[in-house]
Coordinates of C-alpha atoms in Angstrom, one line a residue:
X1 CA 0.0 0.0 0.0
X2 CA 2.8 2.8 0.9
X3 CA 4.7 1.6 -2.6
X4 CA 1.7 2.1 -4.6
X5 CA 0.5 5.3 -2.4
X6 CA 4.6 6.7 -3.3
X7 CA 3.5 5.8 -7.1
X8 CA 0.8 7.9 -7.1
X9 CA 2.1 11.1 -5.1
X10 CA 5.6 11.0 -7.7
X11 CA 2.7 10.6 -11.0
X12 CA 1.3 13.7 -9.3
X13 CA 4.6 15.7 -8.5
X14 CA 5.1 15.2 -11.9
X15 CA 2.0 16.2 -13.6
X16 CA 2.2 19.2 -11.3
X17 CA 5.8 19.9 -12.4
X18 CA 5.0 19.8 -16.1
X19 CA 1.9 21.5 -15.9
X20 CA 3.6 24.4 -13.7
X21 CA 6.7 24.6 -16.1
X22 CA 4.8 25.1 -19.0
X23 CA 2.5 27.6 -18.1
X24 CA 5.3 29.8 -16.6
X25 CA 7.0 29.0 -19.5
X26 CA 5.2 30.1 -22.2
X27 CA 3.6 33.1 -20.0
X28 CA 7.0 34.6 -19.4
X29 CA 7.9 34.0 -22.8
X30 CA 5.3 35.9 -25.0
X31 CA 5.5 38.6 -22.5
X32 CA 9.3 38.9 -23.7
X33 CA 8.3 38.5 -27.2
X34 CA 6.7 41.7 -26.9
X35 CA 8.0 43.5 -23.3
X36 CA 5.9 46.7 -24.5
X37 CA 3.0 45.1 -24.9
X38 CA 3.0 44.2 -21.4
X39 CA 4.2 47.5 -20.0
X40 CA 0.6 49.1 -22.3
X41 CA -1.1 46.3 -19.8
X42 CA 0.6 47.0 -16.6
X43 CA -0.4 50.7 -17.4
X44 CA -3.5 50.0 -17.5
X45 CA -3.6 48.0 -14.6
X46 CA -1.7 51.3 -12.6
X47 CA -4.8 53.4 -14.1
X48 CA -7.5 50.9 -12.9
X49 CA -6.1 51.1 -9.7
X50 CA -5.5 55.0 -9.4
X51 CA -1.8 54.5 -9.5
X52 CA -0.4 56.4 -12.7
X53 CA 2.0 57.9 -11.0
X54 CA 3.6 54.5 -11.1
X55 CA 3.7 54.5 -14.9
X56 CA 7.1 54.8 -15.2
X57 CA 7.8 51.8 -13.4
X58 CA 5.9 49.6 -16.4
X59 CA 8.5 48.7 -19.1
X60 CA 10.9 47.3 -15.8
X61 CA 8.1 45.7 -14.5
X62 CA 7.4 44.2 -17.8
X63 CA 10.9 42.8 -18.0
X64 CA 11.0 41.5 -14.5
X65 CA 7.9 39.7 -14.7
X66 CA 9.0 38.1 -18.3
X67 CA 12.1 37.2 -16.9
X68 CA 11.1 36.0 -13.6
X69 CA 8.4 33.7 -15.0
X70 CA 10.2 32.4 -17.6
X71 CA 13.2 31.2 -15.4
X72 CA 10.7 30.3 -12.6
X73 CA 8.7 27.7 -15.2
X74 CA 12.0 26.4 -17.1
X75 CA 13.6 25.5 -12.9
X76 CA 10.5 23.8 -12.7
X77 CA 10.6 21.9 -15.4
X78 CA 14.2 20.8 -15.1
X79 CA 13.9 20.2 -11.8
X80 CA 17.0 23.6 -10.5
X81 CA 16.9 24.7 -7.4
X82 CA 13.7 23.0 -6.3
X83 CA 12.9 23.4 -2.8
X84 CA 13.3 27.5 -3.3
X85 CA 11.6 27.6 -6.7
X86 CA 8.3 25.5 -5.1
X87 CA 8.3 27.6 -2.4
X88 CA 8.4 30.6 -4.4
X89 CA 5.8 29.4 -7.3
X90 CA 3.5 28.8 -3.6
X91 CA 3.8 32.3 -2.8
X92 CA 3.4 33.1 -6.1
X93 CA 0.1 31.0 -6.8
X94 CA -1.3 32.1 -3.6
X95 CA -1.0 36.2 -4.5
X96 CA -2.4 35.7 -8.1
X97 CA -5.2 33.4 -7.6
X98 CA -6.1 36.3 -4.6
X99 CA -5.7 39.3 -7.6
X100 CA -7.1 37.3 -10.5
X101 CA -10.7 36.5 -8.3
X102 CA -10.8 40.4 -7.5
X103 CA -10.5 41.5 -10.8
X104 CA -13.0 38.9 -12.1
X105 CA -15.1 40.5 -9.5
X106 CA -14.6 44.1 -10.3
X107 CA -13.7 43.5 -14.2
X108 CA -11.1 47.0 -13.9
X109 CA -9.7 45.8 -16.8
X110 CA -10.6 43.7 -20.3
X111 CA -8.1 40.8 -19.5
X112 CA -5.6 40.0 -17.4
X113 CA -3.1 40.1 -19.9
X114 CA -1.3 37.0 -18.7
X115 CA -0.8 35.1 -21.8
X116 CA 0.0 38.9 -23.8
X117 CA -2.0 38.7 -27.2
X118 CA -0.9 35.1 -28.2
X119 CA -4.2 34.1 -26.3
X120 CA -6.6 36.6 -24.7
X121 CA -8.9 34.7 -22.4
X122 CA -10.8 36.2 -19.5
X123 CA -10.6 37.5 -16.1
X124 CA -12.9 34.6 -14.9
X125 CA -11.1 32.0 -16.9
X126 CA -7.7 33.4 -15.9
X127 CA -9.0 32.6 -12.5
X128 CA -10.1 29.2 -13.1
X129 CA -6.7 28.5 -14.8
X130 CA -4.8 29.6 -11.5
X131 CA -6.8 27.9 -9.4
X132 CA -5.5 24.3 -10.8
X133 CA -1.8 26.2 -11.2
X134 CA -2.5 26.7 -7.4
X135 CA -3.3 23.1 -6.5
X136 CA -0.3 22.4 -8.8
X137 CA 1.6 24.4 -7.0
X138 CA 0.8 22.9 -3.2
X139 CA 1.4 19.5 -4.3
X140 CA 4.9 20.5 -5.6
X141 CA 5.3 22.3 -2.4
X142 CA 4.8 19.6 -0.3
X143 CA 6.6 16.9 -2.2
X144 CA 9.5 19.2 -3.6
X145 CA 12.2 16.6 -3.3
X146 CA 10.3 14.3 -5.3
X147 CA 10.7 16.6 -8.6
X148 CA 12.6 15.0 -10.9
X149 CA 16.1 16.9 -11.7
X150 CA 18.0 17.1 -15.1
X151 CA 21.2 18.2 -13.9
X152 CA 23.4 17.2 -10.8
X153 CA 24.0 20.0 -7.9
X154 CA 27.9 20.4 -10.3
X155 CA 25.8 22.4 -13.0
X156 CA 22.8 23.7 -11.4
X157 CA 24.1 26.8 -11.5
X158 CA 25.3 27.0 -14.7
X159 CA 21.9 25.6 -16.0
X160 CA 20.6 28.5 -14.0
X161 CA 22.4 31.5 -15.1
X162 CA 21.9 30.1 -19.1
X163 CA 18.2 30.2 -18.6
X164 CA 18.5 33.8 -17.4
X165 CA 21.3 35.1 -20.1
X166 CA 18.8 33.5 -22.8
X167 CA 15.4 35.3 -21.6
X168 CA 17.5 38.2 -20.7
X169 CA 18.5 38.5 -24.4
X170 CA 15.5 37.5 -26.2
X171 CA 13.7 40.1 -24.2
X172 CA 16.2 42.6 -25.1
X173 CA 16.1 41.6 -29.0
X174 CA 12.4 42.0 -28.7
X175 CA 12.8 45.5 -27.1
X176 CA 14.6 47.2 -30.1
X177 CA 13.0 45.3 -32.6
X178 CA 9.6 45.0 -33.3
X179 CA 8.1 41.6 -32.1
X180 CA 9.7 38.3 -33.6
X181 CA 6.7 36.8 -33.4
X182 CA 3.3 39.2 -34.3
X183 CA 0.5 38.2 -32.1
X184 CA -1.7 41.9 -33.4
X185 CA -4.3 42.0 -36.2
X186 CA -1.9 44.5 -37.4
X187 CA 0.8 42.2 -38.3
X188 CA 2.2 41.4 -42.0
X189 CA 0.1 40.1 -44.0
X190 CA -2.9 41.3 -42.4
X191 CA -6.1 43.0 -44.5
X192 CA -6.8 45.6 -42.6
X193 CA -10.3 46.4 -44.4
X194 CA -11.4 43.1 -43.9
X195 CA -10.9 43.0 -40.2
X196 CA -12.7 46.1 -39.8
X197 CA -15.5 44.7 -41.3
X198 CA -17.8 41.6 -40.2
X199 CA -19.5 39.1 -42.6
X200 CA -23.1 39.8 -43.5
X201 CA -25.5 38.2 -41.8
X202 CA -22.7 37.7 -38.5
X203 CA -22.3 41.5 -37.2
X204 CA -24.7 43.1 -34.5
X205 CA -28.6 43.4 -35.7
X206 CA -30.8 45.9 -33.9
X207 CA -34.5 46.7 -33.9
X208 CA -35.7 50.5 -33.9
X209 CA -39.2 50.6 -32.6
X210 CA -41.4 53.6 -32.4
X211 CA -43.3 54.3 -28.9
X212 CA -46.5 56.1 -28.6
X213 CA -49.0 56.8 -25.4
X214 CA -52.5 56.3 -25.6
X215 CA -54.8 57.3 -22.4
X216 CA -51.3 57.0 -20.4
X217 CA -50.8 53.4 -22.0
X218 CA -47.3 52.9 -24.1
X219 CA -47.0 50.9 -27.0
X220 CA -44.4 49.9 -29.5
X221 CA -45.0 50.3 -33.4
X222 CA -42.6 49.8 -36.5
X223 CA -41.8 52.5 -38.7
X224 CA -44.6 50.7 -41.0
X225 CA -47.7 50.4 -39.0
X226 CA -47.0 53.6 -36.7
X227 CA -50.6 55.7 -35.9
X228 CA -49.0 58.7 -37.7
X229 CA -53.1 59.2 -39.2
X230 CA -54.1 58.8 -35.6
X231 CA -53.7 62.0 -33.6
X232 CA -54.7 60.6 -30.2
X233 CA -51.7 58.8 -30.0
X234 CA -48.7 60.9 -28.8
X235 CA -44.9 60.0 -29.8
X236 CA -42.9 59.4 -26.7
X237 CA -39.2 58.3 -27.8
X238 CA -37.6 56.3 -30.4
X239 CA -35.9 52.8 -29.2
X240 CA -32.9 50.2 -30.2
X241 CA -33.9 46.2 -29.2
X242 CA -30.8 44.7 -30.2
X243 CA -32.0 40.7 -31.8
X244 CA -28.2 39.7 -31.2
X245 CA -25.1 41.0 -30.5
X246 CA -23.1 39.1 -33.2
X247 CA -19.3 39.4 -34.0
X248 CA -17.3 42.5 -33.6
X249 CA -14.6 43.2 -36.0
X250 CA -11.1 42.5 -35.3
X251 CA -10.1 46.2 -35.5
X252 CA -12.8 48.7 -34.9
X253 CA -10.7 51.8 -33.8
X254 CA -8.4 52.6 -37.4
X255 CA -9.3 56.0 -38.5
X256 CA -6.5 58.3 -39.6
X257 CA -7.4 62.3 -40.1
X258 CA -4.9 64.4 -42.0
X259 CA -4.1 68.0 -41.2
X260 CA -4.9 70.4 -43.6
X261 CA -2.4 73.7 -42.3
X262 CA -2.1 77.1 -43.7
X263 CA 0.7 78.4 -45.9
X264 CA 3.0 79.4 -42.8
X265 CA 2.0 75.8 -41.2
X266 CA 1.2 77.9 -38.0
X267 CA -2.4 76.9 -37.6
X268 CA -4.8 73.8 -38.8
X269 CA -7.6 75.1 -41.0
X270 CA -9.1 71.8 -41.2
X271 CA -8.7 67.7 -40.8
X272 CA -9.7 64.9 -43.6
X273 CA -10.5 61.9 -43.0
X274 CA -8.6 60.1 -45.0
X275 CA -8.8 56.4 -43.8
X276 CA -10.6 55.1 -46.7
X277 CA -8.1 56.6 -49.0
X278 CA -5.0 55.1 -46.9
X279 CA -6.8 51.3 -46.8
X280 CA -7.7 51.5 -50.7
X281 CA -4.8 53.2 -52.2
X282 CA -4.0 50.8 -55.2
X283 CA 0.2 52.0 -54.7
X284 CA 2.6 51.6 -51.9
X285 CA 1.4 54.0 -48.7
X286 CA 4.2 54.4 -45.6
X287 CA 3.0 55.8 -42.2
X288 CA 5.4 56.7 -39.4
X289 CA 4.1 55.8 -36.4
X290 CA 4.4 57.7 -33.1
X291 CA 2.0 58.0 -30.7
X292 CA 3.8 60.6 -29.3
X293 CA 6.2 63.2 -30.9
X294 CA 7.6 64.5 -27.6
X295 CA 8.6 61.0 -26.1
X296 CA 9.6 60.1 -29.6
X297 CA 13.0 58.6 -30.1
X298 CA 15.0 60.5 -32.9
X299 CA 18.2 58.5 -33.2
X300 CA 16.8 57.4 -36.5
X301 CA 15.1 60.3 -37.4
X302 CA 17.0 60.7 -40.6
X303 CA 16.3 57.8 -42.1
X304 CA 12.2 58.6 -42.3
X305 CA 13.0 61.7 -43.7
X306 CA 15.3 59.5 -46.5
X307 CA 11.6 57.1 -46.5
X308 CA 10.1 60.7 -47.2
X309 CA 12.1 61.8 -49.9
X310 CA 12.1 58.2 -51.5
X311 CA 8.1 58.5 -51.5
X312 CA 8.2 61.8 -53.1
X313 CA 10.4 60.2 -56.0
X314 CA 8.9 57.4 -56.4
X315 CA 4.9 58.6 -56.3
X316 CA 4.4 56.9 -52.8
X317 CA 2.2 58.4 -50.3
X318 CA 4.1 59.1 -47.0
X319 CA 1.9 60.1 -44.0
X320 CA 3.0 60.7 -40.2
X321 CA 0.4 59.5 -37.9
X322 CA 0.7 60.8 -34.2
X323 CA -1.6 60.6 -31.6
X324 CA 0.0 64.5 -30.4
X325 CA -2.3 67.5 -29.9
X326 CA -1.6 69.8 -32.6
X327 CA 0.1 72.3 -31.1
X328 CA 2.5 69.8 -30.3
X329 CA 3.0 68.4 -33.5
X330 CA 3.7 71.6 -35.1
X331 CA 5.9 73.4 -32.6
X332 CA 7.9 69.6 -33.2
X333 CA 7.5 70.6 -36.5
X334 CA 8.7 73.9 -36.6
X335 CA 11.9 72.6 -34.1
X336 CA 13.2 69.7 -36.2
X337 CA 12.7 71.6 -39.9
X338 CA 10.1 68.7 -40.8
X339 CA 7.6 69.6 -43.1
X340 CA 6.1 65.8 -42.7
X341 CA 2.0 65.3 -43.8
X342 CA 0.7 65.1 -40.6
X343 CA -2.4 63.1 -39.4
X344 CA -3.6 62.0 -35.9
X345 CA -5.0 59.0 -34.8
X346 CA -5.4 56.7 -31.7
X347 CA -2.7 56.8 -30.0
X348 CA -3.8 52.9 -28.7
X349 CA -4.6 51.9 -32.1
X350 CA -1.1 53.6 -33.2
X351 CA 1.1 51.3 -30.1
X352 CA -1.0 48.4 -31.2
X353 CA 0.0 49.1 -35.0
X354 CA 3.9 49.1 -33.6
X355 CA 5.7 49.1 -30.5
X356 CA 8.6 51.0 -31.0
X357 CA 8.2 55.0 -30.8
X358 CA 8.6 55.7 -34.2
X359 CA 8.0 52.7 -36.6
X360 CA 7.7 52.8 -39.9
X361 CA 4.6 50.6 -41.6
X362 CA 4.1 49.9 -45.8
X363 CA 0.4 49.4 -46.8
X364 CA -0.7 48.0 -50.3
X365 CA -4.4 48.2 -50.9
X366 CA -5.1 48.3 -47.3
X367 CA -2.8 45.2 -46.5
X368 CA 0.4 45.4 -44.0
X369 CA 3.1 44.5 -46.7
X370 CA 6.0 45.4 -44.4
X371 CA 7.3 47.2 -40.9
X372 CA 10.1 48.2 -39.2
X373 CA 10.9 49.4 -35.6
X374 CA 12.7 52.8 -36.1
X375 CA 16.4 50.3 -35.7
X376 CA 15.4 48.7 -38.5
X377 CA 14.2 51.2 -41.1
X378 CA 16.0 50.9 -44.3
X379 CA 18.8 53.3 -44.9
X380 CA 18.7 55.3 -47.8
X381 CA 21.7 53.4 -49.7
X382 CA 19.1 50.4 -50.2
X383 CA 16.6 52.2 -51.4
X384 CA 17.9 52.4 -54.9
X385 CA 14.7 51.0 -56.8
X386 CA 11.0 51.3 -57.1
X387 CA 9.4 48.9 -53.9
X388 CA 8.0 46.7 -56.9
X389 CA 11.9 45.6 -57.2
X390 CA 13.2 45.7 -53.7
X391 CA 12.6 42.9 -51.1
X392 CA 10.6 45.1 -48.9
X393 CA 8.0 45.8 -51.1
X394 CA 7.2 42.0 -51.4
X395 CA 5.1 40.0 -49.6
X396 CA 6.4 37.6 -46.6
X397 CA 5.4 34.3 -45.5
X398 CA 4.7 35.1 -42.1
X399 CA 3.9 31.5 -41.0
X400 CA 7.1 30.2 -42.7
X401 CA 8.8 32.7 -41.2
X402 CA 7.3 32.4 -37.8
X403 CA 8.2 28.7 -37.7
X404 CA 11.6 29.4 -39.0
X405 CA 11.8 32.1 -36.3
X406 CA 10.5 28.8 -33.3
X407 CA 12.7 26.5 -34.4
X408 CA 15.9 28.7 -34.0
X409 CA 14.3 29.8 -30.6
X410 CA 14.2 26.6 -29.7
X411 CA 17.5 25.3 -30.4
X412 CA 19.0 28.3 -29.1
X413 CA 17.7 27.6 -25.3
X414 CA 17.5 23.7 -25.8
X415 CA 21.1 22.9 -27.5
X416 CA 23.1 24.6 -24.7
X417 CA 21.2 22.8 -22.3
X418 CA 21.5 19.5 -23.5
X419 CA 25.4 20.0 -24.2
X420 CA 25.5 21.1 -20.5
X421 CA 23.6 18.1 -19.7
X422 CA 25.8 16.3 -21.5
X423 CA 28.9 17.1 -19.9
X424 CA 27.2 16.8 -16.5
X425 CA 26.7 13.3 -17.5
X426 CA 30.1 12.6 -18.4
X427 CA 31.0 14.5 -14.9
X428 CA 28.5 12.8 -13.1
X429 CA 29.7 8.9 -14.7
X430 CA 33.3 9.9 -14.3
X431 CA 32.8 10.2 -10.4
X432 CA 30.9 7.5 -10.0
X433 CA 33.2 5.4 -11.9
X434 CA 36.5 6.9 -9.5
X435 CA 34.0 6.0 -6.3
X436 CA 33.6 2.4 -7.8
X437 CA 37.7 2.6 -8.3
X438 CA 38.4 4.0 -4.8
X439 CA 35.9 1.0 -3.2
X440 CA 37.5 -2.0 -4.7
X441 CA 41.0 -0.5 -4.3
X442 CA 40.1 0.0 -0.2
X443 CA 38.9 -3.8 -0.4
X444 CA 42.0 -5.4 -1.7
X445 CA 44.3 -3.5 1.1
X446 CA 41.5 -5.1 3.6
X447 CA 42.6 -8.3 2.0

C-alpha cells in the first residue's frame, strides 16, 4: 500500500511539475516576445487602480515579470533549485489566484493580460486557470524533493544562469525590434479592411421601434404600422432592441485624419478623414508611427525623412500618424525643420499598430506589406529601386517565417542545455566510476 501510495504522489509531483513549467513558460515567454505590450497592460492596470503615477515603473516591471516567469517555469521543469523555486511558485500561486478573483469580480480591466495577445482569455477564466496552477503548486510544495532533476548540484548553477542570459537576451532583442513573433491583427500580412468589417448576416442586428401613449398606456409600433393618421396617440421616444449582438470586427478603432495647415503651417484650418483613402490606395502608402512626438526617439530620425524623400520620388504616399495635440505636433515641427503630412489618430490603435516609438509601416491596398521598428528602417543606400523591385515591397510568409523564427528559438535555449547536460553526464559517470575505483581498491588492502 505505501509503494503504490509513493507511485501515485511522484505521478502527481510530476504532472504538477510539467503543468507548472509550461504555463510559466510560455507566459514569461510571449511577454518577452513583446516587453511593450506588457508595459501598455501594466499601465493599465496602474490606471484601474488609481496609480499612474507609477507608470514609469511599467517597461521594468514588464521585464522583470518576463524574466522572472520564464526562469521560474523552465527550474520547474528541469527540476534547479527546487525546494526554493516550489516555495516561491506557492507564494506566487497564492497572490495571483487572490488578484485574478478580484478583478473577475470588479472587471477593472478587459483581460488580465497574462498570456499577452498570443491568447486573450478572461478575467474569470484566468482565474479558473490559476486555481488548478495553485493546486499544482501545493502539491509540488509539499513533495519538492520528489521533482525529478535534469542536472546534478555540479551544474545547477550553470543551467541556472543560461536560462536567465537567454530570456535576458531575447527580451532585449524584442525590445529594439519590433516583435519576432506578431500576435496583433496588425501584423504582415494582415487586411486591414477586412478585419474592420464583419461578414453579412454575423455582425450586431438591432430593432428601432417607435413608442407612442395612448390614455397614459405605451405601445411599441414599426416604422410601418406607426398611428402617424391617428392624432390621439402621442410620440414618446424612439428605441434600439438589439435581436443579437453578433461578431465584432477584429479592428474597430483605425481612422486616420490628416491635417490640412495654412501656408505658414502655423495653424490647422481643417482635418480629412482620410482612412478610406490610406486602406484602398492601389500603390505603396508608408506611415510613421508615433503615438507621441515629444517622447519620440530620434536617433533614426534621418532615415524617415530619407523614406520621405524616397516617396516623393517614387509617387508613394508618405503620412506621419501621431496621436500628439496639434500644437505639439507643429511646434515639433517647426523645431526639427520637418515639413512631414501630418495626421492624428489613436494613439492605442497607433502602439498596437507598432511598438517602437517611431516605426515605420508599408500598406498595399489596405494590406500590411512590411514594418520596421525605427532600428530597422531601411537606410537610404538600399533604397535604390522602385518597392515593386526591392525585397521590402514584397510579400512575406509570415507562417514560414514564424516557424523558421520557433525553431531557431528553440534550439538556441534547448542545445546549450543538452550540451551542458551532456557534460554533466560525463562528470557525473566519471565520479561515480572513481567511487567504484576508490571501493575495490580500499577492499583489496582489507585483503
Amino acid at each position: 500500500m505505501g509503494k503504490k501510495k509513493d507511485v501515485i504522489i511522484k505521478i502527481l509531483v510530476e504532472i504538477s511539475r510539467i503543468i507548472l513549467g509550461v504555463t510559466f513558460i510560455f507566459s514569461g515567454f510571449v511577454k518577452a516576445v513583446d516587453p511593450f505590450g506588457t508595459a501598455y497592460k501594466i499601465e493599465d492596470y496602474f490606471a484601474a487602480f488609481n496609480l499612474t503615477s507609477l507608470s514609469f515603473l511599467s517597461m521594468t516591471g514588464s521585464v522583470l515579470q518576463s524574466v522572472v516567469e520564464f526562469a521560474m517555469g523552465a527550474c520547474m521543469l528541469f527540476g534547479l533549485y527546487r525546494k526554493w523555486n516550489s516555495r516561491l511558485m506557492l507564494l506566487v500561486m497564492v497572490f495571483m489566484t487572490g488578484l485574478t478573483l478580484y478583478l473577475a469580480i470588479t472587471d477593472p480591466v478587459e483581460d488580465c493580460g497574462c498570456f499577452g495577445d498570443a491568447l486573450i482569455i478572461t478575467n474569470w477564466q484566468t482565474f479558473y486557470k490559476n486555481i488548478v496552477l495553485l493546486i499544482c503548486s501545493v502539491i509540488v510544495f509539499l513533495y519538492c524533493e520528489r521533482i525529478s532533476n535534469w542536472f546534478t548540484g555540479k551544474t545547477y548553477w550553470l543551467a541556472f544562469l543560461y536560462i536567465f542570459i537567454f530570456i535576458g537576451l531575447f527580451t532585449f532583442r524584442n525590445y529594439l525590434y519590433d516583435p519576432l513573433f506578431d500576435f496583433r491583427p496588425y501584423k504582415i500580412g494582415a487586411n486591414l479592411p477586412k478585419l474592420m468589417s464583419v461578414e453579412s448576416g454575423k455582425g450586431r442586428e438591432e430593432k428601432t421601434v417607435l413608442v407612442y401613449a395612448k390614455d397614459g398606456v405605451e405601445k411599441e409600433f414599426t416604422e410601418d404600422n406607426y398611428p402617424w393618421e391617428d392624432s390621439t396617440w402621442v410620440f414618446v421616444r424612439m428605441d434600439n432592441h438589439v435581436i443579437q449582438e453578433g461578431e465584432k470586427p477584429v479592428i474597430n478603432d483605425f481612422s486616420i485624419n490628416k491635417l490640412v495647415f495654412n501656408s505658414d503651417r502655423t495653424e490647422v484650418e481643417t482635418q480629412l478623414d482620410i482612412t478610406q483613402e490610406v486602406l484602398s490606395d492601389s500603390n505603396y502608402v508608408f506611415l510613421m508611427i508615433t503615438p507621441s512626438l515629444i517622447n519620440m526617439s530620434d536617433s533614426y530620425l534621418s532615415r524617415f525623412e530619407d523614406i520621405e524623400n524616397y516617396a516623393k520620388d517614387h509617387n508613394y504616399h508618405f503620412f506621419c500618424v501621431t496621436a500628439s495635440p496639434t500644437d505639439e505636433i507643429m511646434k515639433w515641427s517647426k523645431e526639427n525643420t520637418i515639413n512631414f503630412d501630418f495626421c492624428t489618430a489613436d494613439g492605442r490603435m497607433l502602439k498596437t499598430v507598432i511598438r517602437s516609438n517611431p516605426g515605420l509601416i508599408l500598406l498595399k491596398e489596405g494590406i500590411v506589406v512590411n514594418k520596421w521598428a525605427d532600428i530597422d528602417v531601411p537606410a537610404e543606400e538600399y533604397l535604390t529601386k522602385p518597392l515593386t523591385d526591392l525585397p521590402y515591397g514584397q510579400m512575406i510568409d509570415t507562417k514560414a517565417e514564424d516557424k523558421k523564427n520557433l525553431i531557431a528559438v528553440c534550439v538556441a535555449f534547448f542545445l546549450p542545455l543538452l550540451f551542458l547536460k551532456g557534460l554533466d553526464f560525463l562528470f557525473f559517470r566519471k565520479m561515480k566510476k572513481e567511487a567504484i575505483t576508490e571501493e575495490e581498491n580500499e577492499e583489496e588492502i582489507k585483503e
